[in-house]
mmCIF file with all atom_site columns, C-alpha atoms in Angstrom:
data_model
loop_
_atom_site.group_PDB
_atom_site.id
_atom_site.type_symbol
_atom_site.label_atom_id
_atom_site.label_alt_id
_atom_site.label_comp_id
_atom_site.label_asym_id
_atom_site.label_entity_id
_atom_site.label_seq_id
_atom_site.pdbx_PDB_ins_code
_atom_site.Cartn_x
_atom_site.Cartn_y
_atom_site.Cartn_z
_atom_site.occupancy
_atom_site.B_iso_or_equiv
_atom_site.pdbx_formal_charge
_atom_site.auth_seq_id
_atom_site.auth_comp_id
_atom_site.auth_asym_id
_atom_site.auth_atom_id
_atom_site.pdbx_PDB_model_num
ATOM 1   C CA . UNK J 1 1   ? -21.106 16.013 -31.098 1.00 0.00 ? 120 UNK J CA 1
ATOM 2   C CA . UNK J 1 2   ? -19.648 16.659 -34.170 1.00 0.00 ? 121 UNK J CA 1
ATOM 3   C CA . UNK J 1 3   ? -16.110 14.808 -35.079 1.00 0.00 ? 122 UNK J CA 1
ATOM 4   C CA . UNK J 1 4   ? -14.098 17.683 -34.982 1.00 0.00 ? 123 UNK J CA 1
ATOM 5   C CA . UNK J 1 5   ? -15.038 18.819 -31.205 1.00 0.00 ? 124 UNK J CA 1
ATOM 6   C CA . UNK J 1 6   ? -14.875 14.930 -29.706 1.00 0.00 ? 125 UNK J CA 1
ATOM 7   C CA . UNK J 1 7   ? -11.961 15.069 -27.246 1.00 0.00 ? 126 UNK J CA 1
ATOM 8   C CA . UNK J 1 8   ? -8.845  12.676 -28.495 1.00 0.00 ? 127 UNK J CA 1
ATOM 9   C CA . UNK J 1 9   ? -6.109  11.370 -26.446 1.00 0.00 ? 128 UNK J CA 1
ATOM 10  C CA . UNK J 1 10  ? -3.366  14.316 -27.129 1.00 0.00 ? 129 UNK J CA 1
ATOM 11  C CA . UNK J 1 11  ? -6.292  16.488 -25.782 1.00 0.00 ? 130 UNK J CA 1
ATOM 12  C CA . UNK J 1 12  ? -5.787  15.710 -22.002 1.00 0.00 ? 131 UNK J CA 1
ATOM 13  C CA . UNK J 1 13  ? -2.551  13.608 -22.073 1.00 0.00 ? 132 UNK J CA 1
ATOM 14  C CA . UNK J 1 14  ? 0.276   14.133 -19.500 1.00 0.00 ? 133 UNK J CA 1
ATOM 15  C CA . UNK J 1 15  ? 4.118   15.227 -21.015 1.00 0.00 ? 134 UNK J CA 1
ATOM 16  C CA . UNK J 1 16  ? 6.642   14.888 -20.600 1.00 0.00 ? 135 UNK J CA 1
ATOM 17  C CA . UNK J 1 17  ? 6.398   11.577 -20.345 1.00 0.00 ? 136 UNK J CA 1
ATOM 18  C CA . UNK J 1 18  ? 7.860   11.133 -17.282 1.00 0.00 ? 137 UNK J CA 1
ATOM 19  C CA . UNK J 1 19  ? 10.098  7.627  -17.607 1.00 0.00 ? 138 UNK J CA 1
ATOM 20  C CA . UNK J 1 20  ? 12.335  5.759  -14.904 1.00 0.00 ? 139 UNK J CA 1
ATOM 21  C CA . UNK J 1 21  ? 15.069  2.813  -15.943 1.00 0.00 ? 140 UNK J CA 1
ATOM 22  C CA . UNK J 1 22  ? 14.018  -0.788 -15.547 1.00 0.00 ? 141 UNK J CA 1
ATOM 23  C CA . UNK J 1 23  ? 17.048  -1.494 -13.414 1.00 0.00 ? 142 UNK J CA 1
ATOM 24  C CA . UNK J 1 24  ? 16.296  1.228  -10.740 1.00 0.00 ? 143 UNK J CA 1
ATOM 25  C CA . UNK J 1 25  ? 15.149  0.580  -6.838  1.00 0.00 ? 144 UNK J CA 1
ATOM 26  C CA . UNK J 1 26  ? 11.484  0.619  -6.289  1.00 0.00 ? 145 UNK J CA 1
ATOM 27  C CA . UNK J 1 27  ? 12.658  3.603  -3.238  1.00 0.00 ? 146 UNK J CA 1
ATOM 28  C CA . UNK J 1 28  ? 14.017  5.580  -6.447  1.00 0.00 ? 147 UNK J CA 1
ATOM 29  C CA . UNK J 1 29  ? 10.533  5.235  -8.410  1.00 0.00 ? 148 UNK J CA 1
ATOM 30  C CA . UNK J 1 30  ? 8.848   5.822  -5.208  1.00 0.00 ? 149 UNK J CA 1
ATOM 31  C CA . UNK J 1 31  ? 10.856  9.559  -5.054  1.00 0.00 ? 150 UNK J CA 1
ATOM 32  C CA . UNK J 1 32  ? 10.210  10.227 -8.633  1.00 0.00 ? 151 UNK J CA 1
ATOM 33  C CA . UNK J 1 33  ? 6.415   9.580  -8.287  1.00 0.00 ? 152 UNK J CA 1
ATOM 34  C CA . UNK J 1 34  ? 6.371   11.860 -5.060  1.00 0.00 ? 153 UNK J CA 1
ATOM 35  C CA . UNK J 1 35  ? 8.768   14.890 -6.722  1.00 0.00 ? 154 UNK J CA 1
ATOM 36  C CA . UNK J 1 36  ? 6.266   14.828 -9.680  1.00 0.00 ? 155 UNK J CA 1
ATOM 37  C CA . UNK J 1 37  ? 3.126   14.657 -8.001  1.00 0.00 ? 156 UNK J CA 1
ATOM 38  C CA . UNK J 1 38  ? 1.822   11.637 -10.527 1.00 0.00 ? 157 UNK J CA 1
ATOM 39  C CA . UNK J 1 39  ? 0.921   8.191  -10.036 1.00 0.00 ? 158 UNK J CA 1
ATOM 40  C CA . UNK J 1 40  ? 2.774   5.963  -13.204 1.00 0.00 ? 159 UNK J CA 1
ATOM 41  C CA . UNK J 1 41  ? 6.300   5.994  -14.535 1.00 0.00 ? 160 UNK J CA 1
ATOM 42  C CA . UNK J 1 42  ? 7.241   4.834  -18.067 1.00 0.00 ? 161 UNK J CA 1
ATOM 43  C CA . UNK J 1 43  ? 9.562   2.192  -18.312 1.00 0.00 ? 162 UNK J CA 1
ATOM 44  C CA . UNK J 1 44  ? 11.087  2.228  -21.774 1.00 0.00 ? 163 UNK J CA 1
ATOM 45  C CA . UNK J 1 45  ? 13.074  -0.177 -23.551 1.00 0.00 ? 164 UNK J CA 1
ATOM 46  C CA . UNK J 1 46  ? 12.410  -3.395 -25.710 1.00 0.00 ? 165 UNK J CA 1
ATOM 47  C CA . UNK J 1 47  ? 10.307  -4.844 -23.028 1.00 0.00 ? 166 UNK J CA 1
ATOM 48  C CA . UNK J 1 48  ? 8.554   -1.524 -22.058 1.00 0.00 ? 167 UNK J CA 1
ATOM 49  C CA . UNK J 1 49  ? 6.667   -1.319 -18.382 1.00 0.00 ? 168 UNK J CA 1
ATOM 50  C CA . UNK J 1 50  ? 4.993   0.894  -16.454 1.00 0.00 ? 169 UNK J CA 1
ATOM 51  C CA . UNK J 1 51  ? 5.179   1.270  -12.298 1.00 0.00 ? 170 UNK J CA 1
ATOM 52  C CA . UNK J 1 52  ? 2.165   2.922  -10.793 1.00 0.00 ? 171 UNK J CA 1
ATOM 53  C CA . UNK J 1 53  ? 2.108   4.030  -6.938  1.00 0.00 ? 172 UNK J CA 1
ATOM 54  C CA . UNK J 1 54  ? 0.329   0.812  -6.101  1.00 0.00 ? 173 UNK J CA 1
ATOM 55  C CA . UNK J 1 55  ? 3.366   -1.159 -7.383  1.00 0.00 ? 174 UNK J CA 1
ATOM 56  C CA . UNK J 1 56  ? 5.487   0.585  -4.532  1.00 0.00 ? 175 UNK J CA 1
ATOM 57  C CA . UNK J 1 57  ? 2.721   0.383  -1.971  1.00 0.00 ? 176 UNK J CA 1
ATOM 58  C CA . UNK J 1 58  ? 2.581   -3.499 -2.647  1.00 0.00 ? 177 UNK J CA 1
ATOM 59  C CA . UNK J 1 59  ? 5.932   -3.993 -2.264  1.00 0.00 ? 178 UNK J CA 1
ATOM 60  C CA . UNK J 1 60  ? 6.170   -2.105 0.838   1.00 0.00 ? 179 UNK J CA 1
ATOM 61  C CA . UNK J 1 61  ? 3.205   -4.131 2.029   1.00 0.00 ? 180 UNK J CA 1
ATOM 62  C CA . UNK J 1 62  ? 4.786   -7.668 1.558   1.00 0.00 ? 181 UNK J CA 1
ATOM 63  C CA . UNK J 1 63  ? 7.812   -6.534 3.914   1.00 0.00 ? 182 UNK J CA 1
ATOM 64  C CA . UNK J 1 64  ? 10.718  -6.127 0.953   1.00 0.00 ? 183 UNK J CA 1
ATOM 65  C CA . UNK J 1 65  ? 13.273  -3.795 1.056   1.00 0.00 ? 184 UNK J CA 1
ATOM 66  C CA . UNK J 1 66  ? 12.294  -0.548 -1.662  1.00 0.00 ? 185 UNK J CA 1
ATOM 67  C CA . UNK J 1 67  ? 16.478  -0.208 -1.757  1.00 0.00 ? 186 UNK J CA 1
ATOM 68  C CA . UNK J 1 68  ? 16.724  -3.821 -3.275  1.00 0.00 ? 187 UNK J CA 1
ATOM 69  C CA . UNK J 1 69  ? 13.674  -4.483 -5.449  1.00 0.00 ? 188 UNK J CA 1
ATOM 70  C CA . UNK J 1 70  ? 14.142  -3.089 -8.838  1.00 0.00 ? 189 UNK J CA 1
ATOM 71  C CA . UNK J 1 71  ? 11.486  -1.237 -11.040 1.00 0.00 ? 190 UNK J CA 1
ATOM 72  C CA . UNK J 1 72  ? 12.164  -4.674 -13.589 1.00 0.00 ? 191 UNK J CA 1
ATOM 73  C CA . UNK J 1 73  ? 10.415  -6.419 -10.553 1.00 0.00 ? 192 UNK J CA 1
ATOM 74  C CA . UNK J 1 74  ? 7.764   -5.119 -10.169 1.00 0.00 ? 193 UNK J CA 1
ATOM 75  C CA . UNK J 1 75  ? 6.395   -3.394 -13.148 1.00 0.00 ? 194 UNK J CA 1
ATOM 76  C CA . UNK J 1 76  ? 3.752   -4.080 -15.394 1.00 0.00 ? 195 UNK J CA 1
ATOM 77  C CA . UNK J 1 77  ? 4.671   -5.275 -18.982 1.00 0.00 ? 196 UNK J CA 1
ATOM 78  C CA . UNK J 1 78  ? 4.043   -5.433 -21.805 1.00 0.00 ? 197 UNK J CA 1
ATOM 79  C CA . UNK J 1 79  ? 1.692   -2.677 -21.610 1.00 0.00 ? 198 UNK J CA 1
ATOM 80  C CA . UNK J 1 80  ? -1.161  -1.203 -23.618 1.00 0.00 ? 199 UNK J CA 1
ATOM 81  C CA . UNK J 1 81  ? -0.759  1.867  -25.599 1.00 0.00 ? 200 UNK J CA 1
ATOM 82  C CA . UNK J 1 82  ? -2.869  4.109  -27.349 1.00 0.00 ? 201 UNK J CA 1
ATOM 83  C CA . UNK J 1 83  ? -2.192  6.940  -30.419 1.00 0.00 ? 202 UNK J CA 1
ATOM 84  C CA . UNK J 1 84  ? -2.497  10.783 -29.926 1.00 0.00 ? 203 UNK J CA 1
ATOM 85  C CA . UNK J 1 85  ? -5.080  11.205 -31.798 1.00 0.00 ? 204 UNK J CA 1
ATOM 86  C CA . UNK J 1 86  ? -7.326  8.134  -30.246 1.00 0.00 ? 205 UNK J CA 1
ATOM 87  C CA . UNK J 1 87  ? -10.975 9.211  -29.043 1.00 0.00 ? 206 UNK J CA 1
ATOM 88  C CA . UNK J 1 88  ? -10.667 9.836  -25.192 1.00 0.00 ? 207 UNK J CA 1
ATOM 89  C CA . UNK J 1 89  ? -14.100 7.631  -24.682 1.00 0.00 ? 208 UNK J CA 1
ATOM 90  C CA . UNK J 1 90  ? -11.716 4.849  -26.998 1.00 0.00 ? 209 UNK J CA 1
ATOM 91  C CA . UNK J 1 91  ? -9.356  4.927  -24.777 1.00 0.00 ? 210 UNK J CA 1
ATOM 92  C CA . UNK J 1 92  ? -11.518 5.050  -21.682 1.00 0.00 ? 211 UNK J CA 1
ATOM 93  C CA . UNK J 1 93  ? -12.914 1.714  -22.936 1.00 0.00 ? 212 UNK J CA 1
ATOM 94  C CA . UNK J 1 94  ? -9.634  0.206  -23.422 1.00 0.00 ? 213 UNK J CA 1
ATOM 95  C CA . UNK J 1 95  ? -9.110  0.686  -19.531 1.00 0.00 ? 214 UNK J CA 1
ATOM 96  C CA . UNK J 1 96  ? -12.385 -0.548 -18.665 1.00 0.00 ? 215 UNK J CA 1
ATOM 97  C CA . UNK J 1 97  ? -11.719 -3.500 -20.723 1.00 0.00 ? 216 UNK J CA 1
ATOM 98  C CA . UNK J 1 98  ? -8.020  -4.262 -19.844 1.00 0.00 ? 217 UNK J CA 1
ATOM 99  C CA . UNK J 1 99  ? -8.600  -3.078 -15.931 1.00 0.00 ? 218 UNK J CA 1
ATOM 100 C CA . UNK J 1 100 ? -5.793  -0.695 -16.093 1.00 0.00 ? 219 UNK J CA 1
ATOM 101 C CA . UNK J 1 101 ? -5.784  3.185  -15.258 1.00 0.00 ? 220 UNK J CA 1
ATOM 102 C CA . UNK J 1 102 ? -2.769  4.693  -17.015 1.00 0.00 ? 221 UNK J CA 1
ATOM 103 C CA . UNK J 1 103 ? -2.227  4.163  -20.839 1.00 0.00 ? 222 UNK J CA 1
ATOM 104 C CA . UNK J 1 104 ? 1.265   5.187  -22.686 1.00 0.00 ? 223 UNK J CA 1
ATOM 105 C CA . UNK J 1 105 ? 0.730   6.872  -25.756 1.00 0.00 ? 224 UNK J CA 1
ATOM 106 C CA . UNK J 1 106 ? 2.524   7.305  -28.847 1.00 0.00 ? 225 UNK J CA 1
ATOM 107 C CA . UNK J 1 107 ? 2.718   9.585  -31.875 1.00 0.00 ? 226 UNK J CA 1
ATOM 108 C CA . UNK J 1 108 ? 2.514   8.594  -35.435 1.00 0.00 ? 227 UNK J CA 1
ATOM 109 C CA . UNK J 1 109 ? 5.970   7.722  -35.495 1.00 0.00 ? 228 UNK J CA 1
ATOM 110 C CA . UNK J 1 110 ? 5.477   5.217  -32.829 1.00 0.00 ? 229 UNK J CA 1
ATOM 111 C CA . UNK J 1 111 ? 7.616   7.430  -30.273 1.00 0.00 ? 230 UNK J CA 1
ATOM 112 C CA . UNK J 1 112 ? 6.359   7.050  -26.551 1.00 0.00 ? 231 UNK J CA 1
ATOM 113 C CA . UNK J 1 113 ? 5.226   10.944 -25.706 1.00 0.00 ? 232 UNK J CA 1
ATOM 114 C CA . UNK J 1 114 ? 2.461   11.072 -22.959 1.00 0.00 ? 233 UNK J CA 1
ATOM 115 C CA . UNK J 1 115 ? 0.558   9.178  -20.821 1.00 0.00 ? 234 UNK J CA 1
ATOM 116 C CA . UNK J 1 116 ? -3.499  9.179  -20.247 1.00 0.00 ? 235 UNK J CA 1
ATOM 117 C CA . UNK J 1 117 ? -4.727  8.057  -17.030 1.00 0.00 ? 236 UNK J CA 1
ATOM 118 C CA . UNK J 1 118 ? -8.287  7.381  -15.876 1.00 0.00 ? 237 UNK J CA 1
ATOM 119 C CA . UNK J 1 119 ? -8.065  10.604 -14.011 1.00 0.00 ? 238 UNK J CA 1
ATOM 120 C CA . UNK J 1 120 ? -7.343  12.299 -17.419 1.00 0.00 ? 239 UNK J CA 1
ATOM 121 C CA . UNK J 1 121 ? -10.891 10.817 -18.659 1.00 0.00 ? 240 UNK J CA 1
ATOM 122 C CA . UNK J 1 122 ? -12.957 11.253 -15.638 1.00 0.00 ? 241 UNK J CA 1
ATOM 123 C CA . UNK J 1 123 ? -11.820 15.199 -15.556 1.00 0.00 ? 242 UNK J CA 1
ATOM 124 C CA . UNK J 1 124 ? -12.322 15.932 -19.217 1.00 0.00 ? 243 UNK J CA 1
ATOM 125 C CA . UNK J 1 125 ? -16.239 14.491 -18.538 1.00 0.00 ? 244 UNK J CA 1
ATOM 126 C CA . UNK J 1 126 ? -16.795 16.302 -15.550 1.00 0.00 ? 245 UNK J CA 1
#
C-alpha cells in the first residue's frame, strides 16, 4: 500500500467532537451519550478527560447516585491523543498499547476536533 492510500486518523474520525463540562452529573453525561448514539464524551479544559459509557455503568453498579457524581469523578485523565493526520494502524497500536478504546484527536494547531475509537479502526479494516 502505497503512502498516499494508507488510511490516517482524520479518515474515519468522529466530529463534532462531542464534549461535556467536568463539573456535570454523571445522569447528564449518561443523556448526552444516549441522545448521540456514541460511547465517549470529551472533557476539555486544562486537565482534559474523557467519560466513556462504562464510566456511567460503573457508577451505577457501585450503588451512587448519577444526580450527585460529577463527570470530574469519574473520568479518565489525562488522556492520550493522537494528530489528524496519524496512520489509523498508529493509532490502533496506541490503544492496544495503552488499553484504551477512544482516542481525542487534534489538528496541527493543537485544537481538540474528533475522536477515533476502536470501532473507528475495526470498521475501516473490515
Amino acid at each position: 500500500m502505497s503512502p498516499e492510500t494508507r488510511t490516517r486518523v482524520e479518515d474515519v474520525m468522529s466530529t463534532p467532537l462531542e464534549t461535556i463540562s467536568k463539573k456535570a452529573s454523571v445522569q447528564d453525561a449518561a443523556e448526552h451519550l444516549s441522545e448521540q448514539n456514541i460511547n465517549a464524551l470529551f472533557v476539555p479544559g486544562s486537565q482534559a478527560g474523557i467519560i466513556t459509557n462504562s464510566d456511567v455503568v460503573t457508577v451505577v453498579a457501585d450503588g451512587r447516585d448519577p444526580t450527585e457524581v460529577t463527570v470530574a469523578d469519574v473520568m479518565t485523565s489525562p488522556v492520550e491523543r493522537v494528530a489528524t493526520n496519524l496512520e489509523l494502524g498508529e493509532a490502533a497500536a496506541m490503544m492496544t498499547t495503552y488499553g484504551i478504546k477512544h482516542l481525542p484527536v487534534i489538528d496541527d494547531h493543537g485544537d481538540y476536533v474528533g475522536m477515533v475509537s476502536s470501532t473507528d479502526v475495526t470498521d475501516d479494516a473490515a
